[in-house]
Structures are given as structure tokens and as C-alpha cells.
Amino acid sequence: MDVNGDGQLDILSGSYSRQDRAMAGLFQVLYGKADGTFAKPVALNGTDEKPLILPGDSEDTMTDRICTRPTAVDLDGDGKLDIVSGNFSGTFFLFAGEGKGRFSPQATPLRSGEKSLHVPMHSDPFFVDWDKDGDLDLLSGSAQGGVYYAENTGSKTKPAFQAFAEMMAPAGHHSEAQVTSDDEHLTAPGSSTRVWADDVDGDGDLDLLIGDQVELIHPAEGVDLATAQKRFVEWEAQLAKLMEASPWKQGEEPDPTAVEAWQKSYQELDQAMEKFAKRENTGYVWLLKQEKIVQGPVR
């Protein structure tokens, strides 16, 4: 995207948090050069010459300020790019564009009526005219997985979003783990979904490209599949027992000695898996094609 309108493509990124007491991410831009390379990343400032930061100044709103997934889009059709950012909490904030890479320092939440638009953690804004009515609708992934759709029932210049509808059910933050020799058991996107829409097959309908995160567990070297699966079941039972003995109880301050002992047991159990299984954190890109609904004669 050309953030500053100089005719060169730039790279826009969020960041998890600054390394100080005030947990807040900064928007980073790598401005494009005429030779196709990019300048070093710099923090994106507002028109007050201070870094753009998502609002939130209390314990309850702290995770609102972690700007993990921003996008630049002309949301109100005025010819100026705005910035809409997702965050850790799963809500969305708009920094209105003032042209040539300048943005209002005041962020406003995207709402449906009086309620903020919200997905289950790590909102992932992607704008596209999904229903082909001439305005921009909102798609989002989530840390829990799934795909969410908020229809714009307003207009190109005055967007008004409906509450999110679930386009694809979430897989959950941690899909059910199992020991396998391949990845054939994966049949749908997992957690930490990121969404893109495009007409991949050229049939005139938008399709979904969905990135995800999954954990694969394979037998360790020298261990056969059946043995690894048996030991994994036993390992999971030990883990469940350990979790039941957690020193963190609701409304109570845990005993430091008990916490240290529990953490040591957890680390030992985690390392014990390495004797029979190896874990790999990876991800895939899934293609979900939109199917045409053809109605025949009613007989």
C-alpha cells in the first residue's frame, strides 16, 4: 500500500508492545524507494507529530493498545487513506486520514450501533466489497480461529456495520492434539486466522485465503507411531492431573514456594514429551472457494 501517496508501495506493520511500562504497540512503516527497496522502519506519527497509539489507559483496556494488525484503507471514500487497526482484545480502531500519509492522532472504535465490533482476540481487519453493493464490508480472523463478516449497510462514504456474523466456525485457541505421521488429519483452518479475499479462480465471486497456526506432533526419532500415541495419552493424563493441582486459585494469592514447585513439575513434564514425540509449530494457507448457488425450476 502507498501510505504517503508518493507513488511507491510501502510496508505497514503493527508491533506487539514497546519495551517500557506502558504496554502499547507502535505502527511501523517501511517507506518504498524508486529502486524497489525499502527504507528502515520508522514509527508512524499523527498530525501532532507523536506516534499513533491505540487508546486505553487502564488495566481493563491495556490489551486494546497492542496494535497487532493494521491496514490502510480509504474507509469513508474521501480519497485519503485511513488506518484501521485490530488489536489483542479483538476490537477495531480507526485513525482518520488527512492525506499524504498524515493521520488524526485520535482513534475512534468501529461500532455496530452502540456496541464495539469485536472478535475473540487478535482482530484482523480486511475490507472488501463482499456483497457487491458498492461499499466496503469488514472481514476478520481471530486468535481462536474462524472467519467473521460485518456487512456494511451504510454507504461508501458513510459506513455503518452490522454485528459480526460467523462465516467459518472457530477451531479454538488449541485444537485437539494428537500424534500423527503426517498432516492428513487437518481438514480446516486452525487458530490464529488471518483473512484475505480475492477472486482466485476468476469466476466472478470472491474466495477466501486463510492463514492459520497449528501444532503438529510426530513420533520422535526411533519411536514407532503406535508407541508414541500410547505414551502421548498417558502424558496428557499427567498434564490434566498437574493442571488440577495448579497453585493459582480464584481470588487467592498463590504461595511462592508452591508456584516454584508447580512450574518445575510442568517444565519436567514438558521435557518428558521429547523422549517419544516432537512438536512443530507451523501454519498453512487454506483456499475456500465461494460456490455459486444455482436455482432450478420448482417442481
mmCIF file with all atom_site columns, C-alpha atoms in Angstrom, residues 26-167:
data_model
loop_
_atom_site.group_PDB
_atom_site.id
_atom_site.type_symbol
_atom_site.label_atom_id
_atom_site.label_alt_id
_atom_site.label_comp_id
_atom_site.label_asym_id
_atom_site.label_entity_id
_atom_site.label_seq_id
_atom_site.pdbx_PDB_ins_code
_atom_site.Cartn_x
_atom_site.Cartn_y
_atom_site.Cartn_z
_atom_site.occupancy
_atom_site.B_iso_or_equiv
_atom_site.pdbx_formal_charge
_atom_site.auth_seq_id
_atom_site.auth_comp_id
_atom_site.auth_asym_id
_atom_site.auth_atom_id
_atom_site.pdbx_PDB_model_num
ATOM 1   C CA . LEU A 1 26  ? 3.525   1.353   17.579 1.00 0.00 ? 26  LEU A CA 1
ATOM 2   C CA . PHE A 1 27  ? 2.714   1.429   13.878 1.00 0.00 ? 27  PHE A CA 1
ATOM 3   C CA . GLN A 1 28  ? 5.858   0.914   11.820 1.00 0.00 ? 28  GLN A CA 1
ATOM 4   C CA . VAL A 1 29  ? 6.292   1.900   8.160  1.00 0.00 ? 29  VAL A CA 1
ATOM 5   C CA . LEU A 1 30  ? 8.987   0.883   5.712  1.00 0.00 ? 30  LEU A CA 1
ATOM 6   C CA . TYR A 1 31  ? 8.668   3.542   3.014  1.00 0.00 ? 31  TYR A CA 1
ATOM 7   C CA . GLY A 1 32  ? 9.254   2.347   -0.531 1.00 0.00 ? 32  GLY A CA 1
ATOM 8   C CA . LYS A 1 33  ? 12.013  3.738   -2.738 1.00 0.00 ? 33  LYS A CA 1
ATOM 9   C CA . ALA A 1 34  ? 12.036  4.250   -6.513 1.00 0.00 ? 34  ALA A CA 1
ATOM 10  C CA . ASP A 1 35  ? 14.543  1.392   -6.950 1.00 0.00 ? 35  ASP A CA 1
ATOM 11  C CA . GLY A 1 36  ? 12.150  -1.120  -5.353 1.00 0.00 ? 36  GLY A CA 1
ATOM 12  C CA . THR A 1 37  ? 13.894  -1.266  -1.993 1.00 0.00 ? 37  THR A CA 1
ATOM 13  C CA . PHE A 1 38  ? 12.566  -0.009  1.338  1.00 0.00 ? 38  PHE A CA 1
ATOM 14  C CA . ALA A 1 39  ? 13.828  2.439   3.932  1.00 0.00 ? 39  ALA A CA 1
ATOM 15  C CA . LYS A 1 40  ? 14.397  1.381   7.527  1.00 0.00 ? 40  LYS A CA 1
ATOM 16  C CA . PRO A 1 41  ? 11.213  1.126   9.618  1.00 0.00 ? 41  PRO A CA 1
ATOM 17  C CA . VAL A 1 42  ? 10.055  4.250   11.405 1.00 0.00 ? 42  VAL A CA 1
ATOM 18  C CA . ALA A 1 43  ? 7.179   4.832   13.807 1.00 0.00 ? 43  ALA A CA 1
ATOM 19  C CA . LEU A 1 44  ? 4.118   6.365   12.142 1.00 0.00 ? 44  LEU A CA 1
ATOM 20  C CA . ASN A 1 45  ? 3.203   9.685   13.714 1.00 0.00 ? 45  ASN A CA 1
ATOM 21  C CA . GLY A 1 46  ? -0.101  11.510  13.839 1.00 0.00 ? 46  GLY A CA 1
ATOM 22  C CA . THR A 1 47  ? -0.600  15.149  12.864 1.00 0.00 ? 47  THR A CA 1
ATOM 23  C CA . ASP A 1 48  ? 0.508   16.081  16.403 1.00 0.00 ? 48  ASP A CA 1
ATOM 24  C CA . GLU A 1 49  ? 3.952   14.632  15.482 1.00 0.00 ? 49  GLU A CA 1
ATOM 25  C CA . LYS A 1 50  ? 3.594   11.975  18.192 1.00 0.00 ? 50  LYS A CA 1
ATOM 26  C CA . PRO A 1 51  ? 3.454   8.227   17.478 1.00 0.00 ? 51  PRO A CA 1
ATOM 27  C CA . LEU A 1 52  ? -0.020  6.885   16.750 1.00 0.00 ? 52  LEU A CA 1
ATOM 28  C CA . ILE A 1 53  ? -1.106  4.758   19.709 1.00 0.00 ? 53  ILE A CA 1
ATOM 29  C CA . LEU A 1 54  ? -4.387  2.974   20.250 1.00 0.00 ? 54  LEU A CA 1
ATOM 30  C CA . PRO A 1 55  ? -6.443  4.315   23.177 1.00 0.00 ? 55  PRO A CA 1
ATOM 31  C CA . GLY A 1 56  ? -6.570  2.629   26.566 1.00 0.00 ? 56  GLY A CA 1
ATOM 32  C CA . ASP A 1 57  ? -5.108  3.754   29.859 1.00 0.00 ? 57  ASP A CA 1
ATOM 33  C CA . SER A 1 58  ? -6.323  1.278   32.464 1.00 0.00 ? 58  SER A CA 1
ATOM 34  C CA . GLU A 1 59  ? -5.758  -2.358  33.422 1.00 0.00 ? 59  GLU A CA 1
ATOM 35  C CA . ASP A 1 60  ? -9.040  -3.278  31.721 1.00 0.00 ? 60  ASP A CA 1
ATOM 36  C CA . THR A 1 61  ? -8.115  -1.641  28.409 1.00 0.00 ? 61  THR A CA 1
ATOM 37  C CA . MET A 1 62  ? -4.371  -2.387  28.356 1.00 0.00 ? 62  MET A CA 1
ATOM 38  C CA . THR A 1 63  ? -4.635  -5.061  25.662 1.00 0.00 ? 63  THR A CA 1
ATOM 39  C CA . ASP A 1 64  ? -6.585  -2.649  23.438 1.00 0.00 ? 64  ASP A CA 1
ATOM 40  C CA . ARG A 1 65  ? -3.286  -0.840  22.815 1.00 0.00 ? 65  ARG A CA 1
ATOM 41  C CA . ILE A 1 66  ? -1.416  -3.791  21.320 1.00 0.00 ? 66  ILE A CA 1
ATOM 42  C CA . CYS A 1 67  ? -1.817  -2.994  17.608 1.00 0.00 ? 67  CYS A CA 1
ATOM 43  C CA . THR A 1 68  ? -1.042  -6.343  16.052 1.00 0.00 ? 68  THR A CA 1
ATOM 44  C CA . ARG A 1 69  ? -2.792  -5.972  12.701 1.00 0.00 ? 69  ARG A CA 1
ATOM 45  C CA . PRO A 1 70  ? -3.251  -2.570  10.999 1.00 0.00 ? 70  PRO A CA 1
ATOM 46  C CA . THR A 1 71  ? -4.430  -1.938  7.462  1.00 0.00 ? 71  THR A CA 1
ATOM 47  C CA . ALA A 1 72  ? -4.541  1.237   5.366  1.00 0.00 ? 72  ALA A CA 1
ATOM 48  C CA . VAL A 1 73  ? -7.846  1.728   3.568  1.00 0.00 ? 73  VAL A CA 1
ATOM 49  C CA . ASP A 1 74  ? -9.994  4.621   2.338  1.00 0.00 ? 74  ASP A CA 1
ATOM 50  C CA . LEU A 1 75  ? -12.903 3.692   4.590  1.00 0.00 ? 75  LEU A CA 1
ATOM 51  C CA . ASP A 1 76  ? -15.040 6.789   4.022  1.00 0.00 ? 76  ASP A CA 1
ATOM 52  C CA . GLY A 1 77  ? -14.407 7.235   0.298  1.00 0.00 ? 77  GLY A CA 1
ATOM 53  C CA . ASP A 1 78  ? -12.846 10.703  0.572  1.00 0.00 ? 78  ASP A CA 1
ATOM 54  C CA . GLY A 1 79  ? -9.756  9.740   -1.417 1.00 0.00 ? 79  GLY A CA 1
ATOM 55  C CA . LYS A 1 80  ? -7.500  9.690   1.663  1.00 0.00 ? 80  LYS A CA 1
ATOM 56  C CA . LEU A 1 81  ? -6.145  6.519   3.236  1.00 0.00 ? 81  LEU A CA 1
ATOM 57  C CA . ASP A 1 82  ? -7.262  5.855   6.797  1.00 0.00 ? 82  ASP A CA 1
ATOM 58  C CA . ILE A 1 83  ? -5.754  3.338   9.192  1.00 0.00 ? 83  ILE A CA 1
ATOM 59  C CA . VAL A 1 84  ? -7.918  0.677   10.804 1.00 0.00 ? 84  VAL A CA 1
ATOM 60  C CA . SER A 1 85  ? -6.137  -1.468  13.359 1.00 0.00 ? 85  SER A CA 1
ATOM 61  C CA . GLY A 1 86  ? -7.025  -4.687  15.056 1.00 0.00 ? 86  GLY A CA 1
ATOM 62  C CA . ASN A 1 87  ? -5.634  -5.388  18.494 1.00 0.00 ? 87  ASN A CA 1
ATOM 63  C CA . PHE A 1 88  ? -5.040  -8.060  21.121 1.00 0.00 ? 88  PHE A CA 1
ATOM 64  C CA . SER A 1 89  ? -8.501  -7.534  22.633 1.00 0.00 ? 89  SER A CA 1
ATOM 65  C CA . GLY A 1 90  ? -10.306 -8.205  19.360 1.00 0.00 ? 90  GLY A CA 1
ATOM 66  C CA . THR A 1 91  ? -11.754 -4.753  18.693 1.00 0.00 ? 91  THR A CA 1
ATOM 67  C CA . PHE A 1 92  ? -11.066 -2.270  15.860 1.00 0.00 ? 92  PHE A CA 1
ATOM 68  C CA . PHE A 1 93  ? -9.969  1.372   15.873 1.00 0.00 ? 93  PHE A CA 1
ATOM 69  C CA . LEU A 1 94  ? -9.915  3.981   13.104 1.00 0.00 ? 94  LEU A CA 1
ATOM 70  C CA . PHE A 1 95  ? -7.336  6.750   12.633 1.00 0.00 ? 95  PHE A CA 1
ATOM 71  C CA . ALA A 1 96  ? -8.842  9.097   10.042 1.00 0.00 ? 96  ALA A CA 1
ATOM 72  C CA . GLY A 1 97  ? -6.542  10.013  7.172  1.00 0.00 ? 97  GLY A CA 1
ATOM 73  C CA . GLU A 1 98  ? -5.757  13.613  6.320  1.00 0.00 ? 98  GLU A CA 1
ATOM 74  C CA . GLY A 1 99  ? -3.843  12.893  3.098  1.00 0.00 ? 99  GLY A CA 1
ATOM 75  C CA . LYS A 1 100 ? -0.197  12.301  2.111  1.00 0.00 ? 100 LYS A CA 1
ATOM 76  C CA . GLY A 1 101 ? 0.478   9.870   4.969  1.00 0.00 ? 101 GLY A CA 1
ATOM 77  C CA . ARG A 1 102 ? -0.890  12.090  7.727  1.00 0.00 ? 102 ARG A CA 1
ATOM 78  C CA . PHE A 1 103 ? -3.417  10.756  10.214 1.00 0.00 ? 103 PHE A CA 1
ATOM 79  C CA . SER A 1 104 ? -5.505  12.111  13.050 1.00 0.00 ? 104 SER A CA 1
ATOM 80  C CA . PRO A 1 105 ? -3.949  11.209  16.422 1.00 0.00 ? 105 PRO A CA 1
ATOM 81  C CA . GLN A 1 106 ? -7.400  10.470  17.853 1.00 0.00 ? 106 GLN A CA 1
ATOM 82  C CA . ALA A 1 107 ? -8.652  6.945   17.265 1.00 0.00 ? 107 ALA A CA 1
ATOM 83  C CA . THR A 1 108 ? -12.327 6.018   17.235 1.00 0.00 ? 108 THR A CA 1
ATOM 84  C CA . PRO A 1 109 ? -13.710 2.491   17.654 1.00 0.00 ? 109 PRO A CA 1
ATOM 85  C CA . LEU A 1 110 ? -15.597 0.789   14.863 1.00 0.00 ? 110 LEU A CA 1
ATOM 86  C CA . ARG A 1 111 ? -19.090 0.039   16.142 1.00 0.00 ? 111 ARG A CA 1
ATOM 87  C CA . SER A 1 112 ? -22.250 -1.756  15.257 1.00 0.00 ? 112 SER A CA 1
ATOM 88  C CA . GLY A 1 113 ? -24.885 0.534   16.710 1.00 0.00 ? 113 GLY A CA 1
ATOM 89  C CA . GLU A 1 114 ? -23.762 1.336   20.255 1.00 0.00 ? 114 GLU A CA 1
ATOM 90  C CA . LYS A 1 115 ? -21.515 -1.717  20.636 1.00 0.00 ? 115 LYS A CA 1
ATOM 91  C CA . SER A 1 116 ? -17.905 -2.015  19.512 1.00 0.00 ? 116 SER A CA 1
ATOM 92  C CA . LEU A 1 117 ? -17.280 -4.569  16.782 1.00 0.00 ? 117 LEU A CA 1
ATOM 93  C CA . HIS A 1 118 ? -15.479 -7.478  18.403 1.00 0.00 ? 118 HIS A CA 1
ATOM 94  C CA . VAL A 1 119 ? -13.976 -10.885 17.598 1.00 0.00 ? 119 VAL A CA 1
ATOM 95  C CA . PRO A 1 120 ? -12.365 -13.320 20.065 1.00 0.00 ? 120 PRO A CA 1
ATOM 96  C CA . MET A 1 121 ? -8.847  -11.833 20.419 1.00 0.00 ? 121 MET A CA 1
ATOM 97  C CA . HIS A 1 122 ? -6.392  -10.550 17.798 1.00 0.00 ? 122 HIS A CA 1
ATOM 98  C CA . SER A 1 123 ? -8.727  -8.799  15.399 1.00 0.00 ? 123 SER A CA 1
ATOM 99  C CA . ASP A 1 124 ? -7.552  -8.922  11.800 1.00 0.00 ? 124 ASP A CA 1
ATOM 100 C CA . PRO A 1 125 ? -9.269  -6.263  9.636  1.00 0.00 ? 125 PRO A CA 1
ATOM 101 C CA . PHE A 1 126 ? -9.653  -6.850  5.921  1.00 0.00 ? 126 PHE A CA 1
ATOM 102 C CA . PHE A 1 127 ? -12.001 -4.629  3.882  1.00 0.00 ? 127 PHE A CA 1
ATOM 103 C CA . VAL A 1 128 ? -13.642 -5.731  0.655  1.00 0.00 ? 128 VAL A CA 1
ATOM 104 C CA . ASP A 1 129 ? -16.983 -5.286  -1.110 1.00 0.00 ? 129 ASP A CA 1
ATOM 105 C CA . TRP A 1 130 ? -18.071 -8.826  -0.245 1.00 0.00 ? 130 TRP A CA 1
ATOM 106 C CA . ASP A 1 131 ? -21.763 -8.401  -1.132 1.00 0.00 ? 131 ASP A CA 1
ATOM 107 C CA . LYS A 1 132 ? -21.073 -6.352  -4.294 1.00 0.00 ? 132 LYS A CA 1
ATOM 108 C CA . ASP A 1 133 ? -23.209 -3.362  -3.269 1.00 0.00 ? 133 ASP A CA 1
ATOM 109 C CA . GLY A 1 134 ? -20.524 -0.704  -3.810 1.00 0.00 ? 134 GLY A CA 1
ATOM 110 C CA . ASP A 1 135 ? -19.248 -0.211  -0.235 1.00 0.00 ? 135 ASP A CA 1
ATOM 111 C CA . LEU A 1 136 ? -16.582 -1.838  1.919  1.00 0.00 ? 136 LEU A CA 1
ATOM 112 C CA . ASP A 1 137 ? -17.547 -4.696  4.245  1.00 0.00 ? 137 ASP A CA 1
ATOM 113 C CA . LEU A 1 138 ? -15.303 -5.988  7.038  1.00 0.00 ? 138 LEU A CA 1
ATOM 114 C CA . LEU A 1 139 ? -13.811 -9.471  7.335  1.00 0.00 ? 139 LEU A CA 1
ATOM 115 C CA . SER A 1 140 ? -11.680 -10.627 10.248 1.00 0.00 ? 140 SER A CA 1
ATOM 116 C CA . GLY A 1 141 ? -9.831  -13.620 11.573 1.00 0.00 ? 141 GLY A CA 1
ATOM 117 C CA . SER A 1 142 ? -9.203  -14.300 15.256 1.00 0.00 ? 142 SER A CA 1
ATOM 118 C CA . ALA A 1 143 ? -6.766  -15.926 17.671 1.00 0.00 ? 143 ALA A CA 1
ATOM 119 C CA . GLN A 1 144 ? -9.461  -18.528 18.278 1.00 0.00 ? 144 GLN A CA 1
ATOM 120 C CA . GLY A 1 145 ? -9.695  -19.209 14.534 1.00 0.00 ? 145 GLY A CA 1
ATOM 121 C CA . GLY A 1 146 ? -12.687 -18.796 12.270 1.00 0.00 ? 146 GLY A CA 1
ATOM 122 C CA . VAL A 1 147 ? -13.726 -16.034 9.874  1.00 0.00 ? 147 VAL A CA 1
ATOM 123 C CA . TYR A 1 148 ? -16.122 -13.216 10.775 1.00 0.00 ? 148 TYR A CA 1
ATOM 124 C CA . TYR A 1 149 ? -18.123 -10.912 8.487  1.00 0.00 ? 149 TYR A CA 1
ATOM 125 C CA . ALA A 1 150 ? -19.593 -7.484  9.308  1.00 0.00 ? 150 ALA A CA 1
ATOM 126 C CA . GLU A 1 151 ? -21.805 -6.204  6.492  1.00 0.00 ? 151 GLU A CA 1
ATOM 127 C CA . ASN A 1 152 ? -21.672 -2.504  5.684  1.00 0.00 ? 152 ASN A CA 1
ATOM 128 C CA . THR A 1 153 ? -25.316 -1.454  5.394  1.00 0.00 ? 153 THR A CA 1
ATOM 129 C CA . GLY A 1 154 ? -24.374 2.210   5.155  1.00 0.00 ? 154 GLY A CA 1
ATOM 130 C CA . SER A 1 155 ? -22.684 3.629   2.090  1.00 0.00 ? 155 SER A CA 1
ATOM 131 C CA . LYS A 1 156 ? -19.268 4.107   0.502  1.00 0.00 ? 156 LYS A CA 1
ATOM 132 C CA . THR A 1 157 ? -18.882 7.478   2.243  1.00 0.00 ? 157 THR A CA 1
ATOM 133 C CA . LYS A 1 158 ? -20.805 6.747   5.467  1.00 0.00 ? 158 LYS A CA 1
ATOM 134 C CA . PRO A 1 159 ? -20.109 3.166   6.526  1.00 0.00 ? 159 PRO A CA 1
ATOM 135 C CA . ALA A 1 160 ? -22.422 1.519   9.070  1.00 0.00 ? 160 ALA A CA 1
ATOM 136 C CA . PHE A 1 161 ? -21.536 -2.006  10.086 1.00 0.00 ? 161 PHE A CA 1
ATOM 137 C CA . GLN A 1 162 ? -23.789 -4.794  11.279 1.00 0.00 ? 162 GLN A CA 1
ATOM 138 C CA . ALA A 1 163 ? -22.653 -7.068  14.110 1.00 0.00 ? 163 ALA A CA 1
ATOM 139 C CA . PHE A 1 164 ? -20.266 -9.816  13.076 1.00 0.00 ? 164 PHE A CA 1
ATOM 140 C CA . ALA A 1 165 ? -21.698 -12.983 11.568 1.00 0.00 ? 165 ALA A CA 1
ATOM 141 C CA . GLU A 1 166 ? -19.677 -16.192 11.688 1.00 0.00 ? 166 GLU A CA 1
ATOM 142 C CA . MET A 1 167 ? -18.612 -17.163 8.163  1.00 0.00 ? 167 MET A CA 1
#
